Coordinates of C-alpha atoms in Angstrom, one line a residue:
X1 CA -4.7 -18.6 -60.9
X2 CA -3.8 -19.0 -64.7
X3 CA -6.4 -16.9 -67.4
X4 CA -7.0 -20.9 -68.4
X5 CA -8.3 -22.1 -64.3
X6 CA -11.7 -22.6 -65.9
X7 CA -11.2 -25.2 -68.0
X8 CA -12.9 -28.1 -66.7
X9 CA -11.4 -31.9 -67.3
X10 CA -13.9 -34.4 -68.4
X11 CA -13.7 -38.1 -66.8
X12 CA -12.5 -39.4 -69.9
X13 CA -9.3 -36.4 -69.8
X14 CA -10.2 -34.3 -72.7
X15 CA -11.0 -30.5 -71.3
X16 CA -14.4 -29.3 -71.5
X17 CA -15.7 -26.3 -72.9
X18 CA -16.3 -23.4 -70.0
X19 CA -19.5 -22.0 -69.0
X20 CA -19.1 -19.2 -72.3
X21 CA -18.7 -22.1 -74.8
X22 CA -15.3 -21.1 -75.8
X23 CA -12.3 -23.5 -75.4
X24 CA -9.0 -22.3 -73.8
X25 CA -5.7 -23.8 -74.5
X26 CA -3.7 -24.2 -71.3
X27 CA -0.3 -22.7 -71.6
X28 CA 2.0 -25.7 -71.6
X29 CA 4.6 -24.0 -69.4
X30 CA 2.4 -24.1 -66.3
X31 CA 1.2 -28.4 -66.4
X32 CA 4.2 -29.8 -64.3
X33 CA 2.5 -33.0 -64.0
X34 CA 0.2 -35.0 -66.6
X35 CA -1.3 -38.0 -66.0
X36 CA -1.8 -39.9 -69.1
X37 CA -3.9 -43.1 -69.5
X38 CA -2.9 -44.6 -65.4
X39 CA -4.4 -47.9 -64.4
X40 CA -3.1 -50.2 -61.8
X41 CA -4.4 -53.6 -61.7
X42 CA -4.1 -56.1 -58.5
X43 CA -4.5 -59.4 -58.5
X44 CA -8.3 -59.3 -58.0
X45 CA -8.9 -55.5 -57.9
X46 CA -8.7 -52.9 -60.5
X47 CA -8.0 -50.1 -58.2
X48 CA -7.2 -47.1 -61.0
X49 CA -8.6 -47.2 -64.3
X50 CA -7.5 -44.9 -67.5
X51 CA -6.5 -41.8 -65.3
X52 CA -5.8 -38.7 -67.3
X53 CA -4.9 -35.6 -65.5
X54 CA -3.0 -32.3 -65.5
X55 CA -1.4 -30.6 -62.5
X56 CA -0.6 -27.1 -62.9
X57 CA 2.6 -25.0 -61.1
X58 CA 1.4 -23.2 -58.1
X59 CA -2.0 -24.7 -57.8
X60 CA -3.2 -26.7 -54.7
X61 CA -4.7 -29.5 -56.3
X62 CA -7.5 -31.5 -54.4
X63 CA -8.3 -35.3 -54.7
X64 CA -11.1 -36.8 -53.1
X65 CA -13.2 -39.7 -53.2
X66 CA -14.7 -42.4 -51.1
X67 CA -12.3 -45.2 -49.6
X68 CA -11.6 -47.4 -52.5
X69 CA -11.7 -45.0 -55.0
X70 CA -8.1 -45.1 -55.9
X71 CA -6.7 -42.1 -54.3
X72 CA -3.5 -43.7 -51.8
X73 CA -2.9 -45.9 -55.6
X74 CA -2.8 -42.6 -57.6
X75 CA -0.5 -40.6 -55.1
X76 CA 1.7 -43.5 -54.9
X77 CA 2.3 -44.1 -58.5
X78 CA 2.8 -40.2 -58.8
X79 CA 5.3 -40.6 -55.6
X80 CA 7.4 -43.1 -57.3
X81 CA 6.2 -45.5 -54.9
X82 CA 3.7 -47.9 -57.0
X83 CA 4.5 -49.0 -60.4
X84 CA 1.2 -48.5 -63.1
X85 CA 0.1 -51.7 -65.4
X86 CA -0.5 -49.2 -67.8
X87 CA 0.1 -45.8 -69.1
X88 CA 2.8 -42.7 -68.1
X89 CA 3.6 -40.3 -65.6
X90 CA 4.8 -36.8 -66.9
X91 CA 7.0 -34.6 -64.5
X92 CA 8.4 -31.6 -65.7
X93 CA 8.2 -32.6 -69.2
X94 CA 10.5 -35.5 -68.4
X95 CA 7.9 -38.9 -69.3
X96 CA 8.5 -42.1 -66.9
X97 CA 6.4 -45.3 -68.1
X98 CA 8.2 -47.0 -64.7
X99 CA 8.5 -44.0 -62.3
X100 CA 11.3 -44.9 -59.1
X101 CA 11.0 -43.0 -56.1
X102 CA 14.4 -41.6 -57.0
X103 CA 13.3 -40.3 -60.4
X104 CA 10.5 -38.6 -58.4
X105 CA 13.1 -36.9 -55.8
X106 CA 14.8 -36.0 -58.5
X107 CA 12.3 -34.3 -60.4
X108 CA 11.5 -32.3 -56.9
X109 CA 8.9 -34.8 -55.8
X110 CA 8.0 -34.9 -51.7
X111 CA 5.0 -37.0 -50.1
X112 CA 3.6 -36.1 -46.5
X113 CA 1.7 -39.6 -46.2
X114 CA -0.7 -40.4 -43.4
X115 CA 1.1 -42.0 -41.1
X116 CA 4.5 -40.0 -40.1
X117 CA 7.5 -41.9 -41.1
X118 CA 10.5 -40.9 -38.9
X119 CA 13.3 -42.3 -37.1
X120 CA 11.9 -42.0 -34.0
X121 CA 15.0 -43.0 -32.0
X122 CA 16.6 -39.8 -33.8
X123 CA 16.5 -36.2 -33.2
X124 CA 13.8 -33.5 -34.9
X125 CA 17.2 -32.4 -36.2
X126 CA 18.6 -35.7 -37.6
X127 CA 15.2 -36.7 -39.3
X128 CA 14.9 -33.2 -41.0
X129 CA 18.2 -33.5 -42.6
X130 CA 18.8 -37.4 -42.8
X131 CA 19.8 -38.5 -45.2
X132 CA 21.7 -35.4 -46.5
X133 CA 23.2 -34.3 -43.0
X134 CA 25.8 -31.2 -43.0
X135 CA 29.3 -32.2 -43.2
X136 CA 33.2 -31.2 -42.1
X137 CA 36.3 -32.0 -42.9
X138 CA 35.8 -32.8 -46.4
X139 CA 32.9 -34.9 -45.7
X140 CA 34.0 -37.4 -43.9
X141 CA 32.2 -36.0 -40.4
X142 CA 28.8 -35.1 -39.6
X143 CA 28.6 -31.0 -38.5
X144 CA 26.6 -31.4 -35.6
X145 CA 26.5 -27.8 -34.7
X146 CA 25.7 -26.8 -38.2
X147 CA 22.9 -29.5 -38.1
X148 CA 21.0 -28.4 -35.2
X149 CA 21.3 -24.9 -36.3
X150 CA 20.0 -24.9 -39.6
X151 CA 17.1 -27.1 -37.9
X152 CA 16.7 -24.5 -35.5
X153 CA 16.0 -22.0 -38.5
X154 CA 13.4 -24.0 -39.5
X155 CA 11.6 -24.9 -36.7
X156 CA 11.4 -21.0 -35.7
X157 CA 10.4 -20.2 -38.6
X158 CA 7.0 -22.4 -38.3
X159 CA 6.5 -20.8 -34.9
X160 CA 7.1 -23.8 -33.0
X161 CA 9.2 -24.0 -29.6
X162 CA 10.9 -27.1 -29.9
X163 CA 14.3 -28.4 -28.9
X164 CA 15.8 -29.9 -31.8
X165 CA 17.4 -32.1 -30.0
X166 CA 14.1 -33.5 -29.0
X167 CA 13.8 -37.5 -30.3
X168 CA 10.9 -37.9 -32.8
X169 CA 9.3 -40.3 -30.5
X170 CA 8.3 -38.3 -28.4
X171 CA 6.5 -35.6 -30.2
X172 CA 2.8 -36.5 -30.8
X173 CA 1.5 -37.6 -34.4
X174 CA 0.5 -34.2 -35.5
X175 CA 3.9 -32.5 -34.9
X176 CA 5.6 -35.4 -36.5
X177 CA 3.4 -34.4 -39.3
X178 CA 4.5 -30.5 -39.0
X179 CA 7.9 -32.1 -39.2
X180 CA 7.6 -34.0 -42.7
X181 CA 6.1 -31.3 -44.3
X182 CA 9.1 -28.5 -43.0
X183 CA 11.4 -31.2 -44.3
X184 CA 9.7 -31.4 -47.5
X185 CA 8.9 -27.7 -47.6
X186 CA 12.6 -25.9 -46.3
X187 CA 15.2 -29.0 -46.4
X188 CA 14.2 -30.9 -49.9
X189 CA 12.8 -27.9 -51.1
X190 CA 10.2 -29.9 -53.4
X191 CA 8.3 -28.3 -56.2
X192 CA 5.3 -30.5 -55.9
X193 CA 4.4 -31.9 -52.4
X194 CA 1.9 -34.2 -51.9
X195 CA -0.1 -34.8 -48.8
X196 CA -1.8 -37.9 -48.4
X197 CA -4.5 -37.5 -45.8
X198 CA -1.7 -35.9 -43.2
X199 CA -4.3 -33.3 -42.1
X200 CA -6.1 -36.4 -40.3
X201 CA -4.2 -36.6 -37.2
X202 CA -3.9 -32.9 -36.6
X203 CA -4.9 -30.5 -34.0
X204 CA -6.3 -27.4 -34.9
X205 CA -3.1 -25.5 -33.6
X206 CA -1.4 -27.9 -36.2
X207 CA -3.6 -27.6 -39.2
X208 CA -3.3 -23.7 -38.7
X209 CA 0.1 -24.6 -39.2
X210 CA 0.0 -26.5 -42.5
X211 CA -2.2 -24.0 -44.2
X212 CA 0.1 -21.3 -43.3
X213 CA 3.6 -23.4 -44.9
X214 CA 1.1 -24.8 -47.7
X215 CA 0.1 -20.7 -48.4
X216 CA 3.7 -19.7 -48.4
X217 CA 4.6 -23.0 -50.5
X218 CA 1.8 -21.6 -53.1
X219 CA 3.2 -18.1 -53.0
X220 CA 7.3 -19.9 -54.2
X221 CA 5.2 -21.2 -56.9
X222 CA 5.1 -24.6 -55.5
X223 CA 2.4 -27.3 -56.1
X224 CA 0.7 -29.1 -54.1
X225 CA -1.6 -32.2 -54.2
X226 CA -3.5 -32.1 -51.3
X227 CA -5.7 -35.9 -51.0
X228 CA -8.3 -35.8 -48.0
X229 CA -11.7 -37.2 -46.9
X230 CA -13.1 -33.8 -45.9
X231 CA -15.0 -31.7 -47.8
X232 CA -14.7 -28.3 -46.2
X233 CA -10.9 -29.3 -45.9
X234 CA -10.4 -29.1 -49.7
X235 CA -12.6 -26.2 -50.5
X236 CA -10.9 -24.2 -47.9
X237 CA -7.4 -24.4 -49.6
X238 CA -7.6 -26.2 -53.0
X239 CA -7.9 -24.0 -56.5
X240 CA -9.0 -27.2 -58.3
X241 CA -10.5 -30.5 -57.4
X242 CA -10.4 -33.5 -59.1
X243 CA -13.2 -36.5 -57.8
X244 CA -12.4 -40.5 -58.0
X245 CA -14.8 -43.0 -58.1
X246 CA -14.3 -46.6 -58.5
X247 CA -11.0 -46.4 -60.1
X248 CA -12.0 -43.5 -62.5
X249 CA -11.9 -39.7 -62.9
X250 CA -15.2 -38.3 -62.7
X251 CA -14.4 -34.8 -62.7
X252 CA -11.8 -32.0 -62.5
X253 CA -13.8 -28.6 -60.9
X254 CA -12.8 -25.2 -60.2
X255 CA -13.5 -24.1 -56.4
X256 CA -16.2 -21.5 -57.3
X257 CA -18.2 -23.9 -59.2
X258 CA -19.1 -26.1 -56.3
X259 CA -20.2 -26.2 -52.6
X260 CA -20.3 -28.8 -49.8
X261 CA -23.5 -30.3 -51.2
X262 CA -22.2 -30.6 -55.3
X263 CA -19.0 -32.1 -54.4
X264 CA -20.8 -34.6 -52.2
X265 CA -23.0 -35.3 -54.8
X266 CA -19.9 -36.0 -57.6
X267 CA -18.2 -38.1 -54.9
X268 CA -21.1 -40.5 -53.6
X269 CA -22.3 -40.1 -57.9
X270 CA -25.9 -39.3 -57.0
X271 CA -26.9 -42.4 -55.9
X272 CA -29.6 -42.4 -53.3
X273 CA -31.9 -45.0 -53.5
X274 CA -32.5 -46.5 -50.0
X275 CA -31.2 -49.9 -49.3
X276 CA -33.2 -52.6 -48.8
X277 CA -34.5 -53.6 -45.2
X278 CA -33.7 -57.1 -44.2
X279 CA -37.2 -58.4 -44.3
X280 CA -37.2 -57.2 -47.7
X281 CA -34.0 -58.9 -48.5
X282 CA -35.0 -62.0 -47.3
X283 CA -38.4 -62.0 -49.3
X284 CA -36.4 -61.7 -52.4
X285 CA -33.8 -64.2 -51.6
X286 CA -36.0 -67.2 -54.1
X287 CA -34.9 -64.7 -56.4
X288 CA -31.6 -63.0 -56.3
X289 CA -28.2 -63.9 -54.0
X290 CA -29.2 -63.4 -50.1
X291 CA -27.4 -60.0 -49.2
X292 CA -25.3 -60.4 -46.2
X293 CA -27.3 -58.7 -44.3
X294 CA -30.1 -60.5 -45.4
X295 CA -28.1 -63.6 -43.6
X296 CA -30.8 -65.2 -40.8
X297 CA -30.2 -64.2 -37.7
X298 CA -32.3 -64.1 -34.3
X299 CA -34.1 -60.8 -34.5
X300 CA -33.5 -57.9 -32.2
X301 CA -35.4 -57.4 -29.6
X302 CA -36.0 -53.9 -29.4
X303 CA -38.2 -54.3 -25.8
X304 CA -34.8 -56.0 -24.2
X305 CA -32.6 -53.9 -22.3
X306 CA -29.5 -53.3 -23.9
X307 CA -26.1 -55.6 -23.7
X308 CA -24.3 -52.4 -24.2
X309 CA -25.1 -48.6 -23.2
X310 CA -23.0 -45.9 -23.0
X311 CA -24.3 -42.9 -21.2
X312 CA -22.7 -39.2 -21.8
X313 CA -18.8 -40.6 -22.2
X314 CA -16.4 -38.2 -22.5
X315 CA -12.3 -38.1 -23.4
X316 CA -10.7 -35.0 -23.3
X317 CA -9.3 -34.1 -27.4
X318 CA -11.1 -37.3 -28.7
X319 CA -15.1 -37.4 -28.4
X320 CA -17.9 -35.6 -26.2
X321 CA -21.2 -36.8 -24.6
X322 CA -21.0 -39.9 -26.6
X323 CA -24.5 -41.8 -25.7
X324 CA -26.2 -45.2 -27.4
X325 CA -26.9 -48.6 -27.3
X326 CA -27.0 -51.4 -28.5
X327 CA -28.6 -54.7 -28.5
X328 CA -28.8 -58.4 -28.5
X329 CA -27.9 -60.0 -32.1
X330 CA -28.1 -56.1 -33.4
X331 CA -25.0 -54.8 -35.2
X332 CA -24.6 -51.2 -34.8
X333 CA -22.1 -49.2 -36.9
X334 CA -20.0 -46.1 -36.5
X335 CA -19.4 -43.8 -39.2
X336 CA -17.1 -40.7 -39.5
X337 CA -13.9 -39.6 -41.1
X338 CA -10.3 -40.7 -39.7
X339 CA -9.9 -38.4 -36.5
X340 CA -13.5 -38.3 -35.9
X341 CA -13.0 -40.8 -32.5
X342 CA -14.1 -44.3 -33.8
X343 CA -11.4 -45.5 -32.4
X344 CA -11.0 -43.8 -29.3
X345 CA -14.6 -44.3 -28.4
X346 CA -13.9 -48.2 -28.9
X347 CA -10.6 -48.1 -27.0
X348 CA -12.6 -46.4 -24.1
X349 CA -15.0 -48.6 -23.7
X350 CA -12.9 -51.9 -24.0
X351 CA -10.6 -50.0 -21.3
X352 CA -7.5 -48.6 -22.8
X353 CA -8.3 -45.0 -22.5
X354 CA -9.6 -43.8 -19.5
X355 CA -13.1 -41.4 -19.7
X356 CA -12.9 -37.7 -18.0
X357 CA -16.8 -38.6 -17.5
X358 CA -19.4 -40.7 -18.8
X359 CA -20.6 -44.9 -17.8
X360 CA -20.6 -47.9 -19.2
X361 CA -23.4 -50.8 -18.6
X362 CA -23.1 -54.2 -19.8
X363 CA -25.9 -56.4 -19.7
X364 CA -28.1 -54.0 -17.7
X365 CA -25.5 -53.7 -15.2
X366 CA -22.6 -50.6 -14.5
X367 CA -19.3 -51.8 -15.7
X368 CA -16.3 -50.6 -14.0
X369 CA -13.7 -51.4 -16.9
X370 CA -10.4 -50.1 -15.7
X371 CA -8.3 -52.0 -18.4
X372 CA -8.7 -54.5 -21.2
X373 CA -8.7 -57.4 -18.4
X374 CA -11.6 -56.3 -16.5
X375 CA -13.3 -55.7 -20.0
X376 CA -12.6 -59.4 -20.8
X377 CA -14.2 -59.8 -17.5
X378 CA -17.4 -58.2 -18.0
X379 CA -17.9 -60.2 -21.2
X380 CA -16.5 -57.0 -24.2
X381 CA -13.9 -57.7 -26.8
X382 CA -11.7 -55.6 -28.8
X383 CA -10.7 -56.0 -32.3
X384 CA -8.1 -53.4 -32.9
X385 CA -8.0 -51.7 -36.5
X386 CA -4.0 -52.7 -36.5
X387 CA -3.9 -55.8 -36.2
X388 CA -0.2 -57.0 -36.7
X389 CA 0.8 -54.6 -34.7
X390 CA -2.1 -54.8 -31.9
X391 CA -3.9 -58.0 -32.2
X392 CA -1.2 -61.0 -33.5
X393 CA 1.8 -62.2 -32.0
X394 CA 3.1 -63.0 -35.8
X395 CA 5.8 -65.6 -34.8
X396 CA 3.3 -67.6 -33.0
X397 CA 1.2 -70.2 -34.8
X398 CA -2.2 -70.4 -35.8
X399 CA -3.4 -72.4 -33.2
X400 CA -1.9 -70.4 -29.9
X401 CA -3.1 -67.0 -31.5
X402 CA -6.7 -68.9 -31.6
X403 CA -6.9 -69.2 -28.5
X404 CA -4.4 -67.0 -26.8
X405 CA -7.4 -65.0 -25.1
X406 CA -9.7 -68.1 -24.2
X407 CA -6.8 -69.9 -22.2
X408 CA -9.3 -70.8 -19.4
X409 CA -11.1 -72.9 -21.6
X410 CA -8.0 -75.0 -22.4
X411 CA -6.6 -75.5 -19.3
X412 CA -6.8 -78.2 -16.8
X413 CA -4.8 -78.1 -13.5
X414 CA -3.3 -75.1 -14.0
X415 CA -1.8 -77.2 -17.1
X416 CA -3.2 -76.5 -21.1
X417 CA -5.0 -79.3 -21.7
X418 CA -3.1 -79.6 -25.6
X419 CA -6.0 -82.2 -26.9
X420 CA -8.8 -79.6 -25.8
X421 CA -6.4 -76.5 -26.9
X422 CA -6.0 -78.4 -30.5
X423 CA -10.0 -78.9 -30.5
X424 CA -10.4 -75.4 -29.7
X425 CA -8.6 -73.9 -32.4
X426 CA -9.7 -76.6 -34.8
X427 CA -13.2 -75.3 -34.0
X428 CA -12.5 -71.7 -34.3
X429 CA -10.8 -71.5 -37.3
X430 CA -13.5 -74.0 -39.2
X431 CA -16.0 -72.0 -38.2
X432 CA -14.6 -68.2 -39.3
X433 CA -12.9 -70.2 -42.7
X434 CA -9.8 -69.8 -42.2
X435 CA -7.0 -70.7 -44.9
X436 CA -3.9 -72.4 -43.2
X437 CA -1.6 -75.3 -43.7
X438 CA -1.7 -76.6 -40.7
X439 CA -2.5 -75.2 -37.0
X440 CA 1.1 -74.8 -36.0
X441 CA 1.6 -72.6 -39.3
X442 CA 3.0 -69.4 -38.1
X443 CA 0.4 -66.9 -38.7
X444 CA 2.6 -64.3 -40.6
X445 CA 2.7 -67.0 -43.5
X446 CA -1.1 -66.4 -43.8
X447 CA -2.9 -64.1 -46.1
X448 CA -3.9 -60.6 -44.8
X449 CA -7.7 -61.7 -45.0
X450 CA -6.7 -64.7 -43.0
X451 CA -4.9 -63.2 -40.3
X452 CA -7.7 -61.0 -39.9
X453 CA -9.6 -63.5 -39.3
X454 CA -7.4 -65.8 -36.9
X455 CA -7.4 -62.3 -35.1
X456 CA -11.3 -62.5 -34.7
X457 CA -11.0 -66.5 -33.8
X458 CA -8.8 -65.0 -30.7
X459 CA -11.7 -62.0 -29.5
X460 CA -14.6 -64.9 -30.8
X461 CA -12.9 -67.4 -28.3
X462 CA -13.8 -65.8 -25.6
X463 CA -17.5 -66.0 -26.1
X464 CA -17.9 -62.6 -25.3
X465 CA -21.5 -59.9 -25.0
X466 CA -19.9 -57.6 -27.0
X467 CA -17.6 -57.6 -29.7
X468 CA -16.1 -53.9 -30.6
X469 CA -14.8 -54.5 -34.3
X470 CA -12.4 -51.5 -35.5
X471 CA -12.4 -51.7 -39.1
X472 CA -12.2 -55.0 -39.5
X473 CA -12.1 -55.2 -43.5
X474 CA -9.0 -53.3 -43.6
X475 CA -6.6 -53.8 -45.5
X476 CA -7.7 -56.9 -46.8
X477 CA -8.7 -58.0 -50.4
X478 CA -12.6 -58.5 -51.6
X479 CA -13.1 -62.0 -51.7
X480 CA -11.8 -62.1 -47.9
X481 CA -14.2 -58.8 -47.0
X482 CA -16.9 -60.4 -48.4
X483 CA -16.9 -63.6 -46.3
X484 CA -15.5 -61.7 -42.9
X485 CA -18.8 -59.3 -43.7
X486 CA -20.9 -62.3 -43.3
X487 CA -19.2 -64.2 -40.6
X488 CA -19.5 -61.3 -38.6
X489 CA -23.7 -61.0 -39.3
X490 CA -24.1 -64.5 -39.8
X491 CA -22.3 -65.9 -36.4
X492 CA -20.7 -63.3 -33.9
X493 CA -24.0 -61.4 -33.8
X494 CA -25.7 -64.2 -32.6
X495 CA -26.8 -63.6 -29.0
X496 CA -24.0 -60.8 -28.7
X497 CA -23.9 -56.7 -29.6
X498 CA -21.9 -55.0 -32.2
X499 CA -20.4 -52.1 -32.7
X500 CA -18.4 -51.8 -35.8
X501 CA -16.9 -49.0 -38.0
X502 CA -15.6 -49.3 -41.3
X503 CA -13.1 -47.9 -43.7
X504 CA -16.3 -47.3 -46.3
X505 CA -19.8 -46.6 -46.0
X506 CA -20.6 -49.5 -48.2
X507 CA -19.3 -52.2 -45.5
X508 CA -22.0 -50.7 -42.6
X509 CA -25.0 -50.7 -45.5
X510 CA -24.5 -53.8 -46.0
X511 CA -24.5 -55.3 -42.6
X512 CA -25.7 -52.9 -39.8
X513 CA -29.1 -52.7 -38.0
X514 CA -28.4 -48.9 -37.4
X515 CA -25.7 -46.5 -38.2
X516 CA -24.5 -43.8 -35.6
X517 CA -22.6 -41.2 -37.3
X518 CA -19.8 -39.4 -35.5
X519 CA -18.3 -35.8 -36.6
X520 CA -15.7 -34.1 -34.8
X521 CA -16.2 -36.5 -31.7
X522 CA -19.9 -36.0 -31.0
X523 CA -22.6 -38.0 -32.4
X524 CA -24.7 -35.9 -35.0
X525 CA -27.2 -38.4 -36.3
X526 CA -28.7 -41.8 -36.3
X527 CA -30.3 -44.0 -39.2
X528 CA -32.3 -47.5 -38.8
X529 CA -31.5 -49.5 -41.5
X530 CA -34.4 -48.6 -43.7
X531 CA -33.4 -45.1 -44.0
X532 CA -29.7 -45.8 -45.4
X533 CA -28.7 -43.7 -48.2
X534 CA -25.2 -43.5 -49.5
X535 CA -25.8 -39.7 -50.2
X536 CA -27.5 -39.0 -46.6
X537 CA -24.7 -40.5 -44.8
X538 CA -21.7 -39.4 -46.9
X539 CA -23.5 -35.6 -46.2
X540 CA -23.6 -36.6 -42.2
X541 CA -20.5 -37.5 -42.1
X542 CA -19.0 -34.6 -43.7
X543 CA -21.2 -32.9 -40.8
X544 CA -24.0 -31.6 -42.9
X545 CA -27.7 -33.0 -43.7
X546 CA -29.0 -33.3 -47.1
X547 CA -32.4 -31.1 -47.5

């Protein structure tokens, strides 16, 4: 590092004096990116506010916060993807008030984002290149042979036994992954490359990979801006760290000045006063603006046996000896980091993935869910976390996407009753609030928070014992989270069991009976509602404990 890496940067961007008292002046030379005075504001949402900060050359530069602290905005703006309302972006002493993402590719910008974006129909060879591929003949044909082997060359030199001739499709997530940042690394040859959560799909076999392209990166005197969930992630590779909260830039820290514990602290901002129980809530309601989960409900009965239990399940590379359950009008909620198994654990249980071990009872009874249609059968729906993708059929209208799952309660003679399949929707859709013009609006016209909840009309249709709710919220603005939040406490835990994870920890807070927390596919604690604390659970997830 620099003489200067000890300079601290204060939320409001001025640097800080050092632990001796003495100011150092950064050499100029080494900032290849300044941040100075970012906001972005959306309709609604102010997602960054005032951002000032300064990136140096050859630094791996950690950002971290929780979800909705602005970090996918930030990245963005400084990808060239996401225009600022206000202030600049500073690349190579080059200043951009509107930065494209060809002014950042030109100024040797690269982004690794979260999900892998490649051709998948095409070649490893054709997506590292594309769209700059070799050429003959004075440019006017592709050199094929050249192609594969210069993409040869760089596969070998990762270590990795691939044929280049392999189609991206068929390489797994976390290789697709290995592939963006070899192309970002050896093909565009970026000096700043920014990964945006893209260690969250990886297998430890791949993450030994990125640490070893991100070290020799960092020895060329590259930088990279390294944006993650995970603690130990960051203060494993990062020289610096800056934190985010609610829009803002708390604070810019060295690695040797803080530990698992401090950062957590920064991040969550020291707040650990316990949340409120229910019955509290509802005492104070004369008072203040009934929480959601203060929202009446039928209590749970705690002496019932369960609607759901899952006993020792088990999938190979996702979760281990997952065991819990839950009960009538109870919401439960599953917290961990992305690739902790939330999802595969619901997909498992709703019938998608198949176990290596493990049981599922619904209602007291053993389940034997071999696919989403016997799950249907035993009374559990699914609520996928992508749900244009995996729970709409977007050219369809509102009302048949109502009630695509519930057909048996609309048909008469083998024939859909259209008066009772009108009623249906009618009554679905008034009672989750949904937004439309008119039932045979096509649903892709809707809102995101509307189409989310047209998606939980379809699973709600079904009148189901358990409703498994993958992120829900996501994606969706907080006007529309708010009143999905209290649908799903007010009405779909009535008489039914939840389980429900969440993008944020403030979502399950706020309407959870009890949180499970999941690390690294194994359940590693449990909290009743009375012992929630921000802090606590931001530490358990992270897979420590707070002393």
């Amino acid at each position: 590092m620099p003489a200067d890496s000890d300079i601290i940067v204060a939320s409001d961007g001025r640097t800080a004096d050092n632990e001796s008292g003495q100011a150092k002046r950064r050499d100029e030379s080494q900032v290849v990116l300044r941040l100075q005075g970012i906001s972005k504001v959306y309709p609604g949402t102010v997602a960054l506010q005032h951002i000032d900060m300064e990136i140096l050359r050859g630094e791996t530069h950690g950002i971290i916060g929780k979800n909705g602290a602005g970090k996918s905005t930030l990245v963005g703006i400084i990808a060239g993807l996401i225009t600022p309302s206000e202030g600049a972006v500073e690349l190579h002493g080059h200043t951009y008030s509107d930065l494209s993402r060809i002014a950042a590719r030109k100024e040797s910008v690269s982004i690794v984002p979260q999900e892998p974006q490649l051709v998948q129909e095409c070649t490893i060879a054709e997506n590292l290149f594309m769209p700059d591929y070799p050429t003959r003949r004075r440019g006017t044909l592709v050199d094929w042979t050249r192609l594969e082997a210069d993409a040869r060359r760089i596969v070998e030199k990762a270590g990795l036994n691939l044929d280049v001739r392999t189609v991206a499709g068929d390489l797994g997530v976390g290789l697709q992954q290995v592939l963006l940042m070899l192309k970002a690394s050896y093909v565009e040859q970026s000096e700043i490359i920014i990964l945006d959560e893209a260690f969250a799909s990886l297998s430890e076999r791949e993450e030994e990979l990125f640490y070893a392209i991100m070290r020799e990166r960092k020895a060329a005197g590259c930088t990279i801006l390294h944006i993650s969930h995970r603690i130990d992630e960051l203060l494993q590779v990062c020289d610096r760290m800056t934190v985010l909260r609610d829009g803002r830039s708390v604070k810019t820290v060295e690695r040797s000045e803080v530990d698992r514990e401090s950062l957590a602290t920064l991040i969550v901002g020291g707040e650990t006063a316990a949340v409120a129980t229910a019955a509290d809530a509802a005492d104070a309601e004369s008072e203040a603006p009934a929480s959601v989960a203060s929202t009446s409900i039928d209590a749970v009965d705690r002496d019932s046996a369960p609607l759901l239990a899952v006993d020792n399940l088990t999938s190979l590379d996702h979760f281990h000896e997952i065991s819990f359950t839950v009960r009538r009008n109870e919401v439960v909620g599953i917290a961990g980091l992305m690739g902790s198994g939330r999802t595969s654990l619901m997909k498992t249980i709703f019938g998608i993935y198949e176990p290596v071990e493990g049981s599922v009872r619904i209602d007291g009874k053993p389940a034997a869910i071999s696919g989403p249609a016997t799950a249907l059968k035993e009374g559990v729906v699914y609520l996928p976390e992508e749900r244009d993708l995996e729970g709409l059929i977007a050219n369809l209208d509102v009302r048949t996407n109502s009630v695509l799952s519930a057909l048996r309660r609309v048909v008469r003679r083998f024939v859909i009753d259209h008066r009772r399949e009108n009623d249906l929707a009618r009554d679905l859709t008034r009672t989750l609030e949904v937004k439309y013009a008119s039932l045979e609006q096509e649903v892709r016209e809707l809102s995101g928070g509307n189409r989310q909840k047209v998606v939980v009309a379809k699973v709600f249709s079904t009148q189901p014992k358990v409703f498994l709710l993958d992120e829900p919220t996501k994606g969706i603005d907080i006007a529309a989270r708010a009143g999905l939040l209290r649908i799903i406490r007010k009405k779909l835990a009535r008489n039914a069991a939840i389980l429900v994870s969440a993008p944020g920890l403030e979502e399950l807070i706020e309407i959870c009976d009890r949180i499970l927390v999941l690390h690294r596919g194994r359940i590693v604690a449990e909290y009743e509602r009375n012992e929630f604390e921000e802090e606590t659970l931001y530490h358990a997830i992270q897979g420590g404990t707070v002393q």
